């Protein structure tokens, strides 16, 4: 009896499933190296999703002397792909593997899906220990299968990659197996860069191969415009994979996951049904159906789906792992952690489960347990890129200071903390308290804000991998991660970002993390605008046209906008819905909606209970939105120029604009031309005319900026200052405008200087000039605490005149806090012992005795 039969014999006896005589039936199989091309037709049918055809072709060869182990392995794959698990098990008992590792792996998978992981593991150990030497590279299937055998047995993945898989790809560049094995390995370790590289190389050789197409999608690569066919629904590599193989279960599951992440649960469910039509007992499909049911607050459906998911393998750790990952993608961290903890108990040696559990614990405020599980994942699998990145970042930030007050913690680098840490903490506490009171929320754990020094650190802390350049901050509920302004200097208003993310913390807590994305984003942007008009997005010409032409989603479909290229409009659209709700129904109704959502009510039901039924609400909102849109530049023509109109404009810009004075685009083009030609007076007059058409202009090229440049060219500092102030009123992200405003503020009264310095620090809290002006102006207005804070921030920037600044701080504090003043004057003298004014001040400050 062969090794395989001995192991499986024990299994069958244990369940009394098959007659014992069955184990003595065996087919003599020749190695897969002989005539591997004999099954190419069956493989082709398999890759196209024609599984019954592939099985018929394989069975027709069964009596042939050329029937190989590769035939048997592919036959098992077909049976597993179509959910015929018992048949696959029976078939696996008939084969003599003769050390064919491709077939060994197919049998191992057969045992696993039939709920016998122990026997599968024993089979792996038997074959791993019985091979005297690694296979050579005369036959591609042997080294690739051997590599996958080693990986399944826990051998270091990087060693296997470099020793077997990469050499196999080089030795057999025209065979697909090594490419696919490397790609699968890279994705399992979160190494998307390697996965993308190898799948692209494979796709270049094996065009339209569904497995490579899906690999490209899983690597995070967008479909090139040259390949996209929007009219046919081909928008991603996954779509192309399903076109090549409509029955490709992995691609169907990927598409279901994509739609579920976008909260299009109906479309996600349709792809799961398509997958069940291929394999009605697929545990991954049923696990996802259970997750969808949980997110839809349907516990009975979830329980039924769980039973189906565990029908063949009761303790399959992948089932709770899939559910946990699915729930975590929708910020249902508490439930996700529960399922992932169950998965860890079922498979304590799984690095991937440990990592998912740990990373989600880190997002949900369970920091000690989270870091421990991520560290264990790294220990179990050193090649897991995401785990390695997080462990490395932990070592970097674990000693960062944490400022804490009133249930808020702020962690920053020592350098950043010294400059603006206290201000960040004060702002976080203010926003948390104000929004918590407004929405009637009490947080049950401290809120942690982490401002990471670089974009890469932020991305790794947030996603486990570098990237995420489009994100300014991310809120997970009790945890908020942001890039320090140091890492995005002048590119965004960090104060408005922080306020936005803290609003998420409040609304997530109010709804037990069940709030639709459009509503939480809408509230966050709306709340930004409540602080200052220049925070948060506002109406513009492009948005105006969309509302007036009804080119907008219905409210309950708004989540879809956040998954595509329409995300900027989705933010504003959602915030306008919230603005409408607040004006029309008030804060109490909004609180009631959030409470109902938190209790498990669907959003449309919650809105109907406290506001209006969805159809009426939608119609009422559209009227409101159109009213807001019409009020934005009501007399301007915002439409873009046609090709013919642009040609006519180019022939004589002055004449065209004179004939079409309300055409916004052509007026701005002429304004730009006049600035380029230094026609300052004409530019000023034109800018003022454009502004008169919409004083609250929020276009990306803003006429207030053009007006400030024209005034500067004319030497009109008052006009320039007024234009810059108006621009920053509408757009607090305009860092260049804030910096220029500060430069020309020296002659203004102190309160105005303070406000101008604050505008600069919102985008660049490392600006020395802003702190100098803030310190001086605050002293003039007798705001000593503000002046002291400005001096301390300035000193943390290590300026060249450090002695003078220590002296000025000492002079400021000599009466209110002589002990601190004395220390400051001594610091001034440390760097400049002959500083006469400091010596005189030292004599004036009385020593403090215990």
Short mmCIF file of N, CA, C and O in Angstrom, two decimals, residues 395-463:
data_model
loop_
_atom_site.label_atom_id
_atom_site.label_comp_id
_atom_site.label_asym_id
_atom_site.label_seq_id
_atom_site.Cartn_x
_atom_site.Cartn_y
_atom_site.Cartn_z
N UNK A 395 8.55 49.70 15.96
CA UNK A 395 9.84 49.97 16.60
C UNK A 395 10.23 51.44 16.46
O UNK A 395 10.93 51.98 17.32
N UNK A 396 9.77 52.06 15.40
CA UNK A 396 10.10 53.47 15.16
C UNK A 396 9.27 54.41 16.02
O UNK A 396 9.79 55.40 16.55
N UNK A 397 7.99 54.09 16.19
CA UNK A 397 7.09 55.06 16.84
C UNK A 397 6.77 54.74 18.30
O UNK A 397 6.11 55.53 18.96
N UNK A 398 7.22 53.57 18.78
CA UNK A 398 6.78 53.16 20.12
C UNK A 398 7.24 54.12 21.22
O UNK A 398 6.61 54.20 22.28
N UNK A 399 8.32 54.85 20.96
CA UNK A 399 8.80 55.80 21.97
C UNK A 399 8.37 57.23 21.67
O UNK A 399 8.81 58.16 22.35
N UNK A 400 7.52 57.43 20.66
CA UNK A 400 7.02 58.77 20.40
C UNK A 400 6.20 59.25 21.60
O UNK A 400 5.45 58.47 22.20
N UNK A 401 6.31 60.51 21.96
CA UNK A 401 5.52 61.01 23.09
C UNK A 401 4.03 61.01 22.78
O UNK A 401 3.62 61.21 21.63
N UNK A 402 3.24 60.75 23.80
CA UNK A 402 1.78 60.81 23.68
C UNK A 402 1.28 61.91 24.60
O UNK A 402 1.48 61.86 25.82
N UNK A 403 0.64 62.91 24.01
CA UNK A 403 0.00 63.96 24.79
C UNK A 403 -1.44 63.53 25.05
O UNK A 403 -2.10 62.98 24.17
N UNK A 404 -1.94 63.79 26.24
CA UNK A 404 -3.25 63.26 26.61
C UNK A 404 -4.02 64.26 27.45
O UNK A 404 -3.47 64.91 28.34
N UNK A 405 -5.33 64.36 27.13
CA UNK A 405 -6.21 65.20 27.92
C UNK A 405 -7.66 64.88 27.57
O UNK A 405 -8.02 64.74 26.40
N UNK A 406 -8.48 64.72 28.58
CA UNK A 406 -9.93 64.63 28.43
C UNK A 406 -10.35 63.55 27.42
O UNK A 406 -11.19 63.78 26.54
N UNK A 407 -9.76 62.38 27.54
CA UNK A 407 -10.17 61.26 26.69
C UNK A 407 -9.58 61.29 25.30
O UNK A 407 -10.03 60.53 24.42
N UNK A 408 -8.61 62.14 25.04
CA UNK A 408 -7.96 62.22 23.73
C UNK A 408 -6.46 62.03 23.91
O UNK A 408 -5.85 62.63 24.80
N UNK A 409 -5.88 61.19 23.07
CA UNK A 409 -4.43 60.98 23.05
C UNK A 409 -3.92 61.37 21.66
O UNK A 409 -4.53 61.04 20.65
N UNK A 410 -2.78 62.05 21.62
CA UNK A 410 -2.16 62.43 20.36
C UNK A 410 -0.72 61.95 20.39
O UNK A 410 0.06 62.34 21.27
N UNK A 411 -0.39 61.08 19.43
CA UNK A 411 0.99 60.58 19.31
C UNK A 411 1.62 61.23 18.07
O UNK A 411 1.07 61.18 16.97
N UNK A 412 2.81 61.82 18.29
CA UNK A 412 3.54 62.48 17.20
C UNK A 412 5.03 62.25 17.41
O UNK A 412 5.45 61.86 18.50
N UNK A 413 5.80 62.51 16.37
CA UNK A 413 7.24 62.45 16.54
C UNK A 413 7.67 63.51 17.54
O UNK A 413 6.99 64.53 17.70
N UNK A 414 8.80 63.31 18.23
CA UNK A 414 9.24 64.32 19.21
C UNK A 414 9.41 65.70 18.58
O UNK A 414 9.09 66.72 19.21
N UNK A 415 9.90 65.74 17.34
CA UNK A 415 10.13 67.02 16.67
C UNK A 415 8.81 67.74 16.42
O UNK A 415 8.68 68.95 16.67
N UNK A 416 7.82 67.00 15.92
CA UNK A 416 6.51 67.61 15.64
C UNK A 416 5.79 67.98 16.93
O UNK A 416 5.16 69.04 17.02
N UNK A 417 5.90 67.12 17.91
CA UNK A 417 5.20 67.36 19.17
C UNK A 417 5.68 68.64 19.83
O UNK A 417 4.89 69.42 20.38
N UNK A 418 6.99 68.89 19.75
CA UNK A 418 7.55 70.09 20.36
C UNK A 418 7.05 71.35 19.67
O UNK A 418 6.90 72.40 20.30
N UNK A 419 6.77 71.26 18.37
CA UNK A 419 6.37 72.44 17.61
C UNK A 419 4.88 72.71 17.75
O UNK A 419 4.46 73.84 18.05
N UNK A 420 4.04 71.69 17.50
CA UNK A 420 2.60 71.97 17.50
C UNK A 420 1.78 70.88 18.18
O UNK A 420 0.56 70.80 17.98
N UNK A 421 2.42 70.07 19.00
CA UNK A 421 1.71 68.99 19.66
C UNK A 421 0.59 69.47 20.57
O UNK A 421 -0.53 68.93 20.55
N UNK A 422 0.85 70.49 21.36
CA UNK A 422 -0.17 70.97 22.29
C UNK A 422 -1.35 71.56 21.53
O UNK A 422 -2.52 71.38 21.91
N UNK A 423 -1.07 72.25 20.44
CA UNK A 423 -2.16 72.81 19.64
C UNK A 423 -3.00 71.70 19.02
O UNK A 423 -4.23 71.78 18.99
N UNK A 424 -2.34 70.64 18.54
CA UNK A 424 -3.07 69.51 17.97
C UNK A 424 -3.96 68.85 19.02
O UNK A 424 -5.12 68.50 18.75
N UNK A 425 -3.43 68.69 20.22
CA UNK A 425 -4.22 68.10 21.30
C UNK A 425 -5.41 68.99 21.65
O UNK A 425 -6.54 68.51 21.79
N UNK A 426 -5.17 70.29 21.78
CA UNK A 426 -6.26 71.21 22.12
C UNK A 426 -7.35 71.19 21.06
O UNK A 426 -8.55 71.18 21.38
N UNK A 427 -6.95 71.17 19.79
CA UNK A 427 -7.93 71.15 18.71
C UNK A 427 -8.71 69.84 18.72
O UNK A 427 -9.94 69.84 18.53
N UNK A 428 -8.02 68.72 18.95
CA UNK A 428 -8.71 67.43 18.99
C UNK A 428 -9.71 67.36 20.13
O UNK A 428 -10.83 66.87 19.97
N UNK A 429 -9.31 67.86 21.29
CA UNK A 429 -10.22 67.86 22.45
C UNK A 429 -11.43 68.75 22.17
O UNK A 429 -12.58 68.38 22.46
N UNK A 430 -11.17 69.92 21.60
CA UNK A 430 -12.28 70.84 21.30
C UNK A 430 -13.27 70.21 20.33
O UNK A 430 -14.49 70.24 20.55
N UNK A 431 -12.77 69.62 19.26
CA UNK A 431 -13.68 69.05 18.27
C UNK A 431 -14.41 67.84 18.82
O UNK A 431 -15.62 67.67 18.60
N UNK A 432 -13.70 67.00 19.57
CA UNK A 432 -14.35 65.82 20.17
C UNK A 432 -15.48 66.23 21.10
O UNK A 432 -16.61 65.71 21.02
N UNK A 433 -15.21 67.18 21.97
CA UNK A 433 -16.22 67.60 22.95
C UNK A 433 -17.41 68.29 22.27
O UNK A 433 -18.57 68.04 22.60
N UNK A 434 -17.11 69.17 21.32
CA UNK A 434 -18.19 69.90 20.67
C UNK A 434 -19.09 68.96 19.86
O UNK A 434 -20.32 69.03 19.94
N UNK A 435 -18.48 68.04 19.10
CA UNK A 435 -19.28 67.15 18.26
C UNK A 435 -19.97 66.07 19.08
O UNK A 435 -21.11 65.68 18.76
N UNK A 436 -19.32 65.59 20.14
CA UNK A 436 -19.96 64.58 20.99
C UNK A 436 -21.21 65.14 21.64
O UNK A 436 -22.25 64.48 21.72
N UNK A 437 -21.12 66.38 22.11
CA UNK A 437 -22.30 67.01 22.71
C UNK A 437 -23.39 67.24 21.67
O UNK A 437 -24.57 66.98 21.92
N UNK A 438 -22.99 67.68 20.50
CA UNK A 438 -23.97 67.99 19.45
C UNK A 438 -24.74 66.74 19.02
O UNK A 438 -25.95 66.80 18.80
N UNK A 439 -24.04 65.60 18.91
CA UNK A 439 -24.68 64.38 18.43
C UNK A 439 -25.11 63.44 19.56
O UNK A 439 -25.58 62.34 19.29
N UNK A 440 -24.93 63.88 20.80
CA UNK A 440 -25.39 63.09 21.94
C UNK A 440 -24.63 61.79 22.10
O UNK A 440 -25.22 60.74 22.39
N UNK A 441 -23.30 61.84 21.95
CA UNK A 441 -22.46 60.63 21.98
C UNK A 441 -21.50 60.69 23.16
O UNK A 441 -20.91 61.74 23.45
N UNK A 442 -21.36 59.57 23.83
CA UNK A 442 -20.33 59.41 24.85
C UNK A 442 -19.38 58.31 24.40
O UNK A 442 -19.81 57.17 24.19
N UNK A 443 -18.12 58.64 24.21
CA UNK A 443 -17.15 57.64 23.77
C UNK A 443 -16.79 56.74 24.93
O UNK A 443 -16.54 57.21 26.05
N UNK A 444 -16.73 55.43 24.67
CA UNK A 444 -16.47 54.48 25.75
C UNK A 444 -15.01 54.09 25.87
O UNK A 444 -14.65 53.23 26.67
N UNK A 445 -14.13 54.71 25.07
CA UNK A 445 -12.69 54.48 25.20
C UNK A 445 -11.96 55.71 24.68
O UNK A 445 -12.52 56.51 23.92
N UNK A 446 -10.72 55.90 25.09
CA UNK A 446 -9.97 57.08 24.62
C UNK A 446 -9.82 57.06 23.10
O UNK A 446 -9.75 56.01 22.48
N UNK A 447 -9.77 58.23 22.55
CA UNK A 447 -9.53 58.39 21.12
C UNK A 447 -8.05 58.68 20.90
O UNK A 447 -7.48 59.57 21.54
N UNK A 448 -7.41 57.91 20.01
CA UNK A 448 -5.99 58.08 19.73
C UNK A 448 -5.82 58.68 18.34
O UNK A 448 -6.33 58.13 17.35
N UNK A 449 -5.11 59.79 18.25
CA UNK A 449 -4.76 60.42 16.98
C UNK A 449 -3.27 60.24 16.77
O UNK A 449 -2.47 60.66 17.61
N UNK A 450 -2.91 59.61 15.67
CA UNK A 450 -1.49 59.42 15.35
C UNK A 450 -1.16 60.23 14.10
O UNK A 450 -1.71 59.98 13.03
N UNK A 451 -0.28 61.21 14.25
CA UNK A 451 0.20 62.00 13.12
C UNK A 451 1.59 61.50 12.77
O UNK A 451 2.57 61.78 13.49
N UNK A 452 1.70 60.72 11.71
CA UNK A 452 2.94 60.08 11.34
C UNK A 452 3.81 61.02 10.51
O UNK A 452 3.29 61.78 9.69
N UNK A 453 5.13 60.95 10.67
CA UNK A 453 6.01 61.96 10.06
C UNK A 453 5.99 61.99 8.54
O UNK A 453 6.18 63.04 7.95
N UNK A 454 5.77 60.84 7.89
CA UNK A 454 5.84 60.79 6.44
C UNK A 454 4.61 60.10 5.87
O UNK A 454 3.90 59.38 6.57
N UNK A 455 4.40 60.32 4.56
CA UNK A 455 3.30 59.65 3.88
C UNK A 455 3.46 58.14 3.95
O UNK A 455 2.48 57.41 4.12
N UNK A 456 4.69 57.64 3.82
CA UNK A 456 4.91 56.20 3.87
C UNK A 456 4.56 55.63 5.24
O UNK A 456 3.93 54.58 5.35
N UNK A 457 4.97 56.32 6.31
CA UNK A 457 4.63 55.85 7.66
C UNK A 457 3.12 55.82 7.86
O UNK A 457 2.57 54.88 8.44
N UNK A 458 2.45 56.87 7.38
CA UNK A 458 0.98 56.92 7.49
C UNK A 458 0.34 55.75 6.75
O UNK A 458 -0.56 55.08 7.26
N UNK A 459 0.81 55.48 5.53
CA UNK A 459 0.21 54.41 4.73
C UNK A 459 0.44 53.05 5.38
O UNK A 459 -0.46 52.20 5.41
N UNK A 460 1.63 52.82 5.92
CA UNK A 460 1.93 51.54 6.55
C UNK A 460 1.09 51.37 7.82
O UNK A 460 0.52 50.30 8.06
N UNK A 461 0.98 52.43 8.62
CA UNK A 461 0.16 52.34 9.84
C UNK A 461 -1.30 52.11 9.51
O UNK A 461 -2.02 51.41 10.22
N UNK A 462 -1.74 52.66 8.38
CA UNK A 462 -3.15 52.62 8.02
C UNK A 462 -3.50 51.38 7.22
O UNK A 462 -4.50 50.70 7.49
N UNK A 463 -2.66 51.06 6.20
CA UNK A 463 -2.98 49.98 5.27
C UNK A 463 -2.00 48.81 5.33
O UNK A 463 -2.25 47.78 4.72
#
